[in-house]
């Protein structure tokens, strides 16, 4: 005899199983469509509507609810079809919460089966995600020569611009030369290259484009490994029995769409920064506190960097060393650059061992290594890790403000020796990780090492073959865990900004 609790569990499992089965083979429940629409923000809704323009070409300006409802009624939107759309708009949380699926399961399905949306529309959304407002503004301005002045509003999104160009027959799945040309003119060679890869892939499968309306989603068997709604691993005997009773079989699939697998990592590797030079680059460490130098030096040396470190510097000396390192010719032969600064400072400046009211602005540090000031590092990742122990205004000594010159950009000899390329934005390829802590931490005897720098060193030593941004997210979690156990004065606050254009892994390939 089964216990009441076990019978209830089996009954609930059967109900859940049948609900998921219904979502796979029939129309989506209205409650699921409502939950998706409610959870998406405006940008995600715009992206989803753009992705499905070909699938509902006969419907005029639908909203997300109408779109999903129409697709469901027409039998074009199973749970797996909805999973593809959520995957494309990167709402992996909804995949897990509503469909019991994860990113890996969707990618496995997309590799084996026709796609609901075309690779062309996926390409356009990916390009749109990589453009900032100034890029889009420049594109809109350049397109005026083709669309006519005043035809395209200045505040349009990239996807809205693409729709306008499609209506004028200036852009299409097999007509991307104009967009390529304009991306080149705004120095987004990375996105121009992305279009070229799309073209090569389309030619490789013998067709430029097949309308997504021609695609029919397969009738999946629950035994199919690509069907994974959280019921595959550890499926109970009761669940297997339900499947057998339903007698679901996988039927041969007929489709006219090409399964190129374009844009999936298994076919076209994600772009990565080159990391092959030996050494990988110069790692400059300026530590005016002295608690973390040894571990930082050992970490970056073991990773293949040429480490140059300096201890207990005055502000004038810090400025001199930064200027000198920014002009070093060795950068031409190396693939990256790292700078670690550890110092007392203000909210936006460092003091060195001096303690004045002005300090050296952190913004000036970054400018020294921008593309126009340091052309030998153009297109290469420039990483800054800064531990700043913030001094309050009342603790500062009275002194006259120090005037700090900007980066030297008029060095005639340097310009003559190496012309400055203009194919990338001067601020591209930076990672700026700034950690602030209260200066009172240094009043302890002995003063502790930085939790932030210790976690950073540990992550880099143990997991250097993983993407740096992933490691930084985990570093944040460790710092937040620390903050939850200590007083306000002992907490660390990490701020990350970056303009990286590719995946960054600080390890030889």
Short mmCIF file of C-alpha atoms in Angstrom, two decimals:
data_model
loop_
_atom_site.label_atom_id
_atom_site.label_comp_id
_atom_site.label_asym_id
_atom_site.label_seq_id
_atom_site.Cartn_x
_atom_site.Cartn_y
_atom_site.Cartn_z
CA UNK A 1 0.00 0.00 0.00
CA UNK A 2 1.23 3.45 -0.87
CA UNK A 3 1.12 6.04 1.89
CA UNK A 4 -1.22 9.07 1.45
CA UNK A 5 1.81 11.36 1.06
CA UNK A 6 3.29 9.13 -1.65
CA UNK A 7 -0.04 8.91 -3.50
CA UNK A 8 -0.34 12.71 -3.36
CA UNK A 9 3.23 13.07 -4.66
CA UNK A 10 2.55 10.65 -7.54
CA UNK A 11 -0.71 12.44 -8.38
CA UNK A 12 1.03 15.82 -8.41
CA UNK A 13 3.87 14.44 -10.56
CA UNK A 14 1.42 13.02 -13.08
CA UNK A 15 -0.45 16.35 -13.26
CA UNK A 16 2.77 18.30 -13.76
CA UNK A 17 3.97 15.85 -16.36
CA UNK A 18 0.74 16.07 -18.33
CA UNK A 19 0.77 19.86 -18.11
CA UNK A 20 4.28 20.01 -19.56
CA UNK A 21 3.33 17.48 -22.20
CA UNK A 22 0.38 19.63 -23.20
CA UNK A 23 2.64 22.65 -23.47
CA UNK A 24 4.89 20.68 -25.79
CA UNK A 25 2.34 19.22 -28.15
CA UNK A 26 -0.56 21.70 -28.00
CA UNK A 27 -1.30 25.36 -27.42
CA UNK A 28 0.50 27.11 -24.60
CA UNK A 29 -1.67 27.84 -21.56
CA UNK A 30 -2.80 31.47 -21.40
CA UNK A 31 -1.28 31.80 -17.93
CA UNK A 32 2.20 31.06 -19.34
CA UNK A 33 1.79 33.68 -22.08
CA UNK A 34 0.62 36.19 -19.46
CA UNK A 35 3.58 35.46 -17.18
CA UNK A 36 6.07 35.89 -20.04
CA UNK A 37 4.57 39.21 -21.14
CA UNK A 38 4.51 40.46 -17.56
CA UNK A 39 8.16 39.53 -16.92
CA UNK A 40 9.75 41.04 -20.06
CA UNK A 41 10.94 44.64 -20.07
CA UNK A 42 10.38 46.97 -23.03
CA UNK A 43 13.73 46.24 -24.72
CA UNK A 44 13.15 42.49 -24.44
CA UNK A 45 9.64 42.84 -25.88
CA UNK A 46 11.01 44.83 -28.81
CA UNK A 47 13.62 42.16 -29.44
CA UNK A 48 11.07 39.34 -29.29
CA UNK A 49 8.72 41.11 -31.71
CA UNK A 50 11.61 41.74 -34.10
CA UNK A 51 12.72 38.10 -33.98
CA UNK A 52 9.24 36.93 -34.98
CA UNK A 53 8.50 39.44 -37.76
CA UNK A 54 8.84 36.75 -40.44
CA UNK A 55 6.84 34.17 -38.50
CA UNK A 56 3.78 36.44 -38.27
CA UNK A 57 4.33 38.53 -41.38
CA UNK A 58 0.57 38.76 -41.97
CA UNK A 59 -0.14 40.36 -38.57
CA UNK A 60 0.17 44.13 -38.25
CA UNK A 61 2.00 45.49 -35.20
CA UNK A 62 1.11 42.84 -32.62
CA UNK A 63 2.04 43.23 -28.98
CA UNK A 64 3.85 40.41 -27.20
CA UNK A 65 0.70 38.84 -25.80
CA UNK A 66 -1.03 38.83 -29.20
CA UNK A 67 2.13 37.52 -30.89
CA UNK A 68 2.52 34.55 -28.54
CA UNK A 69 -1.21 33.83 -28.60
CA UNK A 70 -1.33 33.84 -32.42
CA UNK A 71 1.74 31.61 -32.68
CA UNK A 72 0.25 29.22 -30.16
CA UNK A 73 -3.11 29.07 -31.95
CA UNK A 74 -1.38 28.35 -35.25
CA UNK A 75 0.57 25.50 -33.72
CA UNK A 76 3.89 27.27 -34.20
CA UNK A 77 4.74 27.80 -30.54
CA UNK A 78 5.29 24.73 -28.40
CA UNK A 79 7.10 24.93 -25.09
CA UNK A 80 10.33 24.37 -27.01
CA UNK A 81 9.47 27.23 -29.37
CA UNK A 82 8.88 29.52 -26.41
CA UNK A 83 12.15 28.25 -24.90
CA UNK A 84 13.96 29.33 -28.06
CA UNK A 85 12.50 32.83 -27.83
CA UNK A 86 13.38 33.19 -24.14
CA UNK A 87 16.88 31.93 -24.94
CA UNK A 88 17.26 34.56 -27.70
CA UNK A 89 16.29 37.41 -25.34
CA UNK A 90 18.56 35.90 -22.65
CA UNK A 91 15.83 35.37 -20.05
CA UNK A 92 17.31 32.18 -18.67
CA UNK A 93 15.49 32.78 -15.38
CA UNK A 94 12.13 32.42 -17.17
CA UNK A 95 13.39 29.29 -18.91
CA UNK A 96 14.01 27.73 -15.54
CA UNK A 97 10.95 29.08 -13.72
CA UNK A 98 8.27 28.56 -16.37
CA UNK A 99 9.61 25.72 -18.51
CA UNK A 100 12.00 23.87 -16.19
CA UNK A 101 14.73 24.14 -18.84
CA UNK A 102 18.24 25.50 -18.86
CA UNK A 103 20.47 27.16 -21.45
CA UNK A 104 22.33 23.94 -22.30
CA UNK A 105 19.10 22.06 -23.05
CA UNK A 106 17.90 24.78 -25.43
CA UNK A 107 21.24 24.87 -27.25
CA UNK A 108 21.10 21.08 -27.66
CA UNK A 109 17.61 21.36 -29.14
CA UNK A 110 18.61 24.15 -31.54
CA UNK A 111 21.49 22.06 -32.83
CA UNK A 112 19.19 19.20 -33.79
CA UNK A 113 15.99 20.87 -34.92
CA UNK A 114 14.79 23.74 -37.14
CA UNK A 115 14.72 27.19 -35.58
CA UNK A 116 11.55 29.17 -35.07
CA UNK A 117 13.35 32.43 -35.92
CA UNK A 118 15.86 33.03 -38.72
CA UNK A 119 19.60 33.35 -38.23
CA UNK A 120 19.40 36.74 -39.92
CA UNK A 121 17.11 38.13 -37.19
CA UNK A 122 19.28 36.59 -34.49
CA UNK A 123 22.28 38.32 -36.08
CA UNK A 124 20.50 41.70 -36.07
CA UNK A 125 19.55 41.39 -32.39
CA UNK A 126 23.11 40.43 -31.45
CA UNK A 127 24.49 43.44 -33.33
CA UNK A 128 21.93 45.69 -31.63
CA UNK A 129 23.01 44.45 -28.19
CA UNK A 130 26.64 45.32 -28.96
CA UNK A 131 25.95 48.90 -30.07
CA UNK A 132 25.88 51.79 -27.63
CA UNK A 133 23.78 54.93 -28.05
CA UNK A 134 26.54 56.88 -29.80
CA UNK A 135 27.02 54.03 -32.31
CA UNK A 136 23.30 53.95 -33.11
CA UNK A 137 23.19 57.73 -33.45
CA UNK A 138 26.09 57.58 -35.91
CA UNK A 139 24.41 54.81 -37.92
CA UNK A 140 21.16 56.79 -38.15
CA UNK A 141 23.09 59.83 -39.35
CA UNK A 142 24.98 57.83 -42.00
CA UNK A 143 21.78 56.20 -43.25
CA UNK A 144 20.30 59.61 -44.09
CA UNK A 145 22.12 59.45 -47.43
CA UNK A 146 19.96 56.43 -48.29
CA UNK A 147 16.70 56.97 -46.40
CA UNK A 148 16.40 60.71 -46.96
CA UNK A 149 16.85 63.46 -44.39
CA UNK A 150 14.33 63.53 -41.62
CA UNK A 151 12.88 60.13 -42.50
CA UNK A 152 14.47 58.32 -39.56
CA UNK A 153 13.97 59.73 -36.06
CA UNK A 154 17.17 60.35 -34.12
CA UNK A 155 16.02 58.47 -31.02
CA UNK A 156 15.21 55.17 -32.73
CA UNK A 157 16.67 51.90 -31.56
CA UNK A 158 18.87 49.80 -33.83
CA UNK A 159 16.10 47.25 -34.40
CA UNK A 160 13.66 50.02 -35.36
CA UNK A 161 16.28 51.31 -37.81
CA UNK A 162 16.63 47.83 -39.33
CA UNK A 163 12.84 47.57 -39.78
CA UNK A 164 12.82 50.95 -41.58
CA UNK A 165 15.66 49.81 -43.85
CA UNK A 166 13.85 46.54 -44.59
CA UNK A 167 10.75 48.47 -45.67
CA UNK A 168 12.92 50.46 -48.10
CA UNK A 169 14.57 47.25 -49.39
CA UNK A 170 17.95 48.53 -48.19
CA UNK A 171 18.55 45.65 -45.78
CA UNK A 172 17.49 42.02 -46.10
CA UNK A 173 18.86 38.60 -45.10
CA UNK A 174 20.85 38.48 -48.35
CA UNK A 175 21.42 42.23 -48.61
CA UNK A 176 23.73 43.43 -45.85
CA UNK A 177 26.41 45.36 -47.75
CA UNK A 178 25.05 48.77 -46.72
CA UNK A 179 25.00 47.85 -43.04
CA UNK A 180 28.53 46.44 -43.34
CA UNK A 181 29.73 49.67 -44.92
CA UNK A 182 28.18 51.85 -42.20
CA UNK A 183 29.56 49.67 -39.39
CA UNK A 184 32.99 50.05 -40.94
CA UNK A 185 32.54 53.83 -41.09
CA UNK A 186 31.82 54.00 -37.34
CA UNK A 187 34.86 51.78 -36.68
CA UNK A 188 32.89 48.74 -35.48
CA UNK A 189 35.01 46.27 -37.41
CA UNK A 190 34.08 43.55 -34.91
CA UNK A 191 30.42 43.76 -35.96
CA UNK A 192 31.30 44.00 -39.65
CA UNK A 193 33.24 40.75 -39.21
CA UNK A 194 30.20 39.18 -37.56
CA UNK A 195 28.12 39.91 -40.68
CA UNK A 196 30.84 38.44 -42.90
CA UNK A 197 30.82 35.22 -40.85
CA UNK A 198 27.04 35.06 -41.22
CA UNK A 199 27.39 35.41 -45.01
CA UNK A 200 30.02 32.68 -45.17
CA UNK A 201 27.84 30.35 -43.12
CA UNK A 202 24.81 31.04 -45.31
CA UNK A 203 26.84 30.29 -48.45
CA UNK A 204 28.24 27.16 -46.84
CA UNK A 205 24.79 25.59 -46.49
CA UNK A 206 23.87 26.47 -50.06
CA UNK A 207 21.29 29.15 -49.33
CA UNK A 208 21.24 32.69 -48.13
CA UNK A 209 17.96 32.52 -46.28
CA UNK A 210 14.89 30.37 -45.79
CA UNK A 211 11.81 32.09 -44.42
CA UNK A 212 11.03 30.91 -40.91
CA UNK A 213 7.39 30.43 -41.95
CA UNK A 214 8.53 27.31 -43.79
CA UNK A 215 9.81 25.70 -40.61
CA UNK A 216 7.73 23.10 -38.79
CA UNK A 217 8.64 22.10 -35.27
CA UNK A 218 9.11 18.36 -34.77
CA UNK A 219 6.83 16.06 -32.84
CA UNK A 220 9.15 15.14 -30.00
CA UNK A 221 9.19 11.93 -28.05
CA UNK A 222 9.73 12.28 -24.35
CA UNK A 223 12.57 9.80 -24.84
CA UNK A 224 14.35 12.34 -27.01
CA UNK A 225 17.37 13.66 -25.06
CA UNK A 226 16.76 17.14 -26.44
CA UNK A 227 13.41 17.24 -24.65
CA UNK A 228 14.44 18.37 -21.21
CA UNK A 229 11.90 20.13 -19.05
CA UNK A 230 13.52 19.11 -15.81
CA UNK A 231 12.00 15.61 -15.98
CA UNK A 232 14.81 13.73 -17.70
CA UNK A 233 17.23 13.27 -14.82
CA UNK A 234 15.91 10.89 -12.19
CA UNK A 235 12.58 10.27 -13.95
CA UNK A 236 10.39 8.24 -11.64
CA UNK A 237 8.74 4.92 -12.49
CA UNK A 238 5.37 6.72 -12.42
CA UNK A 239 6.53 9.25 -14.99
CA UNK A 240 7.85 6.53 -17.30
CA UNK A 241 4.55 4.70 -16.96
CA UNK A 242 2.61 7.81 -18.03
CA UNK A 243 4.81 8.19 -21.10
CA UNK A 244 4.38 4.55 -22.05
CA UNK A 245 0.61 4.72 -21.59
CA UNK A 246 0.42 7.77 -23.81
CA UNK A 247 2.33 5.81 -26.46
CA UNK A 248 4.20 8.87 -27.70
CA UNK A 249 6.52 8.08 -30.60
CA UNK A 250 8.90 10.31 -32.46
CA UNK A 251 7.90 10.65 -36.10
CA UNK A 252 10.25 11.33 -39.00
CA UNK A 253 10.74 15.05 -39.38
CA UNK A 254 10.24 16.85 -42.67
CA UNK A 255 11.52 20.38 -42.96
CA UNK A 256 12.64 22.79 -45.64
CA UNK A 257 14.80 24.90 -43.40
CA UNK A 258 18.57 24.44 -43.30
CA UNK A 259 20.05 23.44 -39.95
CA UNK A 260 23.24 25.40 -40.15
CA UNK A 261 23.66 25.91 -36.41
CA UNK A 262 24.83 29.44 -37.09
CA UNK A 263 25.72 31.51 -34.02
CA UNK A 264 25.85 28.50 -31.73
CA UNK A 265 29.21 28.10 -30.06
CA UNK A 266 29.64 24.55 -31.35
CA UNK A 267 29.88 25.87 -34.93
CA UNK A 268 31.36 29.36 -34.73
CA UNK A 269 33.62 29.88 -31.71
CA UNK A 270 32.93 33.02 -29.72
CA UNK A 271 35.48 35.71 -30.45
CA UNK A 272 38.28 35.82 -27.90
CA UNK A 273 41.12 38.21 -27.32
CA UNK A 274 44.43 36.85 -28.53
CA UNK A 275 46.52 35.58 -25.61
CA UNK A 276 49.65 34.09 -27.15
CA UNK A 277 52.49 36.52 -26.55
CA UNK A 278 55.20 35.59 -24.07
CA UNK A 279 54.93 37.34 -21.73
CA UNK A 280 51.18 38.03 -22.00
CA UNK A 281 51.89 41.64 -21.15
CA UNK A 282 53.20 43.99 -18.52
CA UNK A 283 51.58 43.86 -15.10
CA UNK A 284 52.25 47.11 -13.24
CA UNK A 285 51.69 46.91 -9.48
CA UNK A 286 51.84 50.12 -7.42
CA UNK A 287 51.21 49.27 -3.76
CA UNK A 288 51.35 52.15 -1.33
CA UNK A 289 50.02 50.03 1.56
CA UNK A 290 52.27 46.96 1.27
CA UNK A 291 49.92 44.19 2.43
CA UNK A 292 49.22 42.54 -0.92
CA UNK A 293 52.31 42.98 -3.09
CA UNK A 294 53.72 39.47 -2.65
CA UNK A 295 50.53 37.59 -3.50
CA UNK A 296 49.80 39.88 -6.46
CA UNK A 297 53.32 39.54 -7.83
CA UNK A 298 53.28 35.75 -7.51
CA UNK A 299 49.82 35.49 -9.09
CA UNK A 300 50.52 37.54 -12.20
CA UNK A 301 54.02 36.09 -12.64
CA UNK A 302 52.58 32.57 -12.59
CA UNK A 303 50.05 33.62 -15.23
CA UNK A 304 52.79 34.67 -17.65
CA UNK A 305 52.96 38.45 -17.12
CA UNK A 306 56.10 40.55 -16.82
CA UNK A 307 55.51 42.04 -13.37
CA UNK A 308 56.91 45.45 -12.41
CA UNK A 309 56.08 46.46 -8.86
CA UNK A 310 56.68 49.57 -6.78
CA UNK A 311 56.09 50.15 -3.08
CA UNK A 312 55.25 53.22 -0.98
CA UNK A 313 55.32 55.87 -3.69
CA UNK A 314 54.47 59.54 -3.40
CA UNK A 315 51.88 60.89 -5.77
CA UNK A 316 54.37 62.62 -8.04
CA UNK A 317 56.28 59.36 -8.44
CA UNK A 318 53.05 57.45 -9.23
CA UNK A 319 52.31 59.93 -12.01
CA UNK A 320 55.81 59.58 -13.43
CA UNK A 321 55.72 55.77 -13.49
CA UNK A 322 52.27 55.64 -15.10
CA UNK A 323 53.37 58.05 -17.84
CA UNK A 324 56.54 56.03 -18.44
CA UNK A 325 54.77 52.67 -18.59
CA UNK A 326 52.09 54.02 -20.96
CA UNK A 327 54.85 54.94 -23.44
CA UNK A 328 56.76 51.64 -23.24
CA UNK A 329 57.41 50.20 -26.72
CA UNK A 330 57.09 46.61 -25.46
CA UNK A 331 53.29 46.91 -25.55
CA UNK A 332 53.46 46.48 -29.33
CA UNK A 333 54.66 42.88 -28.89
CA UNK A 334 52.36 41.93 -26.00
CA UNK A 335 48.69 40.95 -26.01
CA UNK A 336 47.42 42.71 -22.88
CA UNK A 337 48.19 45.07 -20.02
CA UNK A 338 47.36 44.90 -16.30
CA UNK A 339 47.62 47.66 -13.71
CA UNK A 340 47.02 47.15 -9.98
CA UNK A 341 46.84 50.23 -7.74
CA UNK A 342 46.62 49.97 -3.95
CA UNK A 343 46.53 53.25 -2.04
CA UNK A 344 44.75 55.61 0.27
CA UNK A 345 42.65 58.06 -1.67
CA UNK A 346 39.53 60.12 -2.15
CA UNK A 347 36.37 58.83 -3.77
CA UNK A 348 37.82 59.37 -7.28
CA UNK A 349 41.56 59.74 -6.69
CA UNK A 350 44.63 58.11 -5.15
CA UNK A 351 47.12 59.78 -2.80
CA UNK A 352 50.13 57.49 -2.64
CA UNK A 353 51.94 57.96 0.64
CA UNK A 354 51.12 61.65 0.45
CA UNK A 355 47.91 62.76 2.10
CA UNK A 356 46.62 65.88 0.39
CA UNK A 357 43.23 67.25 -0.56
CA UNK A 358 43.60 66.63 -4.27
CA UNK A 359 45.26 63.34 -5.12
CA UNK A 360 45.78 61.93 -8.59
CA UNK A 361 42.44 61.52 -10.41
CA UNK A 362 41.65 57.92 -11.34
CA UNK A 363 40.11 59.16 -14.57
CA UNK A 364 43.54 60.45 -15.62
CA UNK A 365 45.03 57.02 -15.00
CA UNK A 366 42.62 55.51 -17.50
CA UNK A 367 43.18 58.25 -20.09
CA UNK A 368 46.91 57.52 -20.21
CA UNK A 369 46.18 54.08 -21.70
CA UNK A 370 43.38 55.00 -24.12
CA UNK A 371 43.79 54.35 -27.82
CA UNK A 372 44.91 57.87 -28.76
CA UNK A 373 47.41 58.18 -25.89
CA UNK A 374 48.76 54.63 -26.01
CA UNK A 375 48.28 53.33 -29.59
CA UNK A 376 50.45 50.27 -29.00
CA UNK A 377 47.67 48.89 -26.76
CA UNK A 378 44.83 49.70 -29.16
CA UNK A 379 42.54 46.70 -29.59
CA UNK A 380 44.16 44.87 -26.66
CA UNK A 381 42.57 44.34 -23.23
CA UNK A 382 43.68 46.84 -20.59
CA UNK A 383 42.78 45.68 -17.08
CA UNK A 384 42.78 47.86 -13.97
CA UNK A 385 42.28 46.49 -10.45
CA UNK A 386 42.19 49.28 -7.86
CA UNK A 387 41.98 48.96 -4.09
CA UNK A 388 41.27 52.42 -2.72
CA UNK A 389 41.12 53.03 1.03
CA UNK A 390 38.97 56.14 1.15
CA UNK A 391 39.99 58.96 3.47
CA UNK A 392 37.27 61.33 4.68
CA UNK A 393 37.63 65.08 4.12
CA UNK A 394 38.21 65.71 7.82
CA UNK A 395 41.29 63.48 7.80
CA UNK A 396 43.07 65.29 4.97
CA UNK A 397 45.92 67.70 5.52
CA UNK A 398 45.52 71.26 4.33
CA UNK A 399 47.49 71.78 1.17
CA UNK A 400 47.11 73.58 -2.11
CA UNK A 401 45.36 71.67 -4.85
CA UNK A 402 47.69 69.89 -7.18
CA UNK A 403 47.16 70.54 -10.87
CA UNK A 404 47.49 67.31 -12.80
CA UNK A 405 48.29 67.34 -16.47
CA UNK A 406 46.33 65.05 -18.75
CA UNK A 407 48.06 62.30 -20.71
CA UNK A 408 50.76 63.42 -23.08
CA UNK A 409 49.25 63.14 -26.54
CA UNK A 410 51.45 65.53 -28.49
CA UNK A 411 54.69 63.62 -28.40
CA UNK A 412 56.03 64.25 -31.91
CA UNK A 413 58.66 61.52 -31.74
CA UNK A 414 56.08 58.93 -30.66
CA UNK A 415 53.67 59.94 -33.42
CA UNK A 416 56.36 59.72 -36.05
CA UNK A 417 57.45 56.31 -34.84
CA UNK A 418 54.00 54.75 -34.70
CA UNK A 419 50.94 56.22 -36.46
CA UNK A 420 47.74 56.00 -34.48
CA UNK A 421 45.09 53.68 -35.90
CA UNK A 422 41.53 54.96 -35.83
CA UNK A 423 39.61 51.74 -36.40
CA UNK A 424 38.55 51.35 -32.75
CA UNK A 425 37.12 53.73 -30.21
CA UNK A 426 39.76 55.14 -27.87
CA UNK A 427 37.93 53.79 -24.81
CA UNK A 428 37.43 50.25 -26.13
CA UNK A 429 38.87 47.13 -24.45
CA UNK A 430 39.02 48.39 -20.85
CA UNK A 431 38.11 46.53 -17.70
CA UNK A 432 37.96 48.85 -14.68
CA UNK A 433 37.48 47.10 -11.35
CA UNK A 434 37.47 49.53 -8.43
CA UNK A 435 37.12 48.46 -4.82
CA UNK A 436 36.58 51.04 -2.08
CA UNK A 437 37.02 50.41 1.63
CA UNK A 438 37.23 52.62 4.68
CA UNK A 439 40.73 53.80 5.58
CA UNK A 440 40.09 52.78 9.21
CA UNK A 441 40.86 49.19 8.14
CA UNK A 442 44.51 50.21 7.96
CA UNK A 443 44.52 51.39 11.57
CA UNK A 444 44.44 47.82 12.87
CA UNK A 445 47.72 46.35 14.06
CA UNK A 446 48.67 44.58 11.94
CA UNK A 447 46.48 45.92 9.13
CA UNK A 448 44.79 43.10 7.18
CA UNK A 449 45.32 42.35 3.48
CA UNK A 450 42.55 43.40 1.10
CA UNK A 451 39.71 40.86 0.94
CA UNK A 452 39.07 42.03 -2.63
CA UNK A 453 42.67 41.53 -3.80
CA UNK A 454 43.04 38.23 -1.98
CA UNK A 455 39.87 36.87 -3.64
CA UNK A 456 41.02 38.20 -7.01
CA UNK A 457 44.40 36.50 -6.69
CA UNK A 458 42.83 33.22 -5.62
CA UNK A 459 40.40 33.22 -8.57
CA UNK A 460 43.12 34.03 -11.09
CA UNK A 461 45.50 31.39 -9.77
CA UNK A 462 42.93 28.59 -9.61
CA UNK A 463 40.57 29.33 -12.51
CA UNK A 464 42.51 31.40 -15.03
CA UNK A 465 41.17 29.37 -17.96
CA UNK A 466 37.67 30.67 -17.35
CA UNK A 467 36.35 34.01 -18.71
CA UNK A 468 37.51 36.91 -16.57
CA UNK A 469 34.04 38.46 -16.33
CA UNK A 470 32.67 35.20 -14.90
CA UNK A 471 35.45 35.18 -12.31
CA UNK A 472 34.66 38.78 -11.39
CA UNK A 473 31.00 37.93 -10.74
CA UNK A 474 32.11 35.20 -8.36
CA UNK A 475 34.59 37.59 -6.77
CA UNK A 476 31.67 39.97 -6.12
CA UNK A 477 29.76 37.18 -4.42
CA UNK A 478 32.70 36.41 -2.14
CA UNK A 479 33.05 40.08 -1.19
CA UNK A 480 29.32 40.36 -0.49
CA UNK A 481 29.49 37.23 1.66
CA UNK A 482 32.29 38.89 3.64
CA UNK A 483 30.29 42.10 4.02
CA UNK A 484 27.36 40.20 5.52
CA UNK A 485 29.50 39.08 8.46
CA UNK A 486 31.31 42.31 9.42
CA UNK A 487 30.56 45.84 10.55
CA UNK A 488 29.98 48.72 8.13
CA UNK A 489 33.52 50.06 8.58
CA UNK A 490 35.00 46.69 7.54
CA UNK A 491 33.07 46.30 4.29
CA UNK A 492 34.39 46.41 0.74
CA UNK A 493 32.47 47.91 -2.19
CA UNK A 494 33.34 46.70 -5.68
CA UNK A 495 32.44 48.61 -8.86
CA UNK A 496 32.99 47.11 -12.32
CA UNK A 497 32.94 48.94 -15.64
CA UNK A 498 34.17 47.48 -18.91
CA UNK A 499 34.22 48.06 -22.65
CA UNK A 500 35.49 44.61 -23.60
CA UNK A 501 34.40 43.52 -27.09
CA UNK A 502 35.34 39.85 -26.89
CA UNK A 503 35.62 37.02 -24.40
CA UNK A 504 38.71 37.49 -22.24
CA UNK A 505 40.56 34.51 -20.77
CA UNK A 506 43.91 35.32 -19.20
CA UNK A 507 45.62 32.14 -20.28
CA UNK A 508 47.53 30.89 -23.29
CA UNK A 509 45.21 29.12 -25.75
#
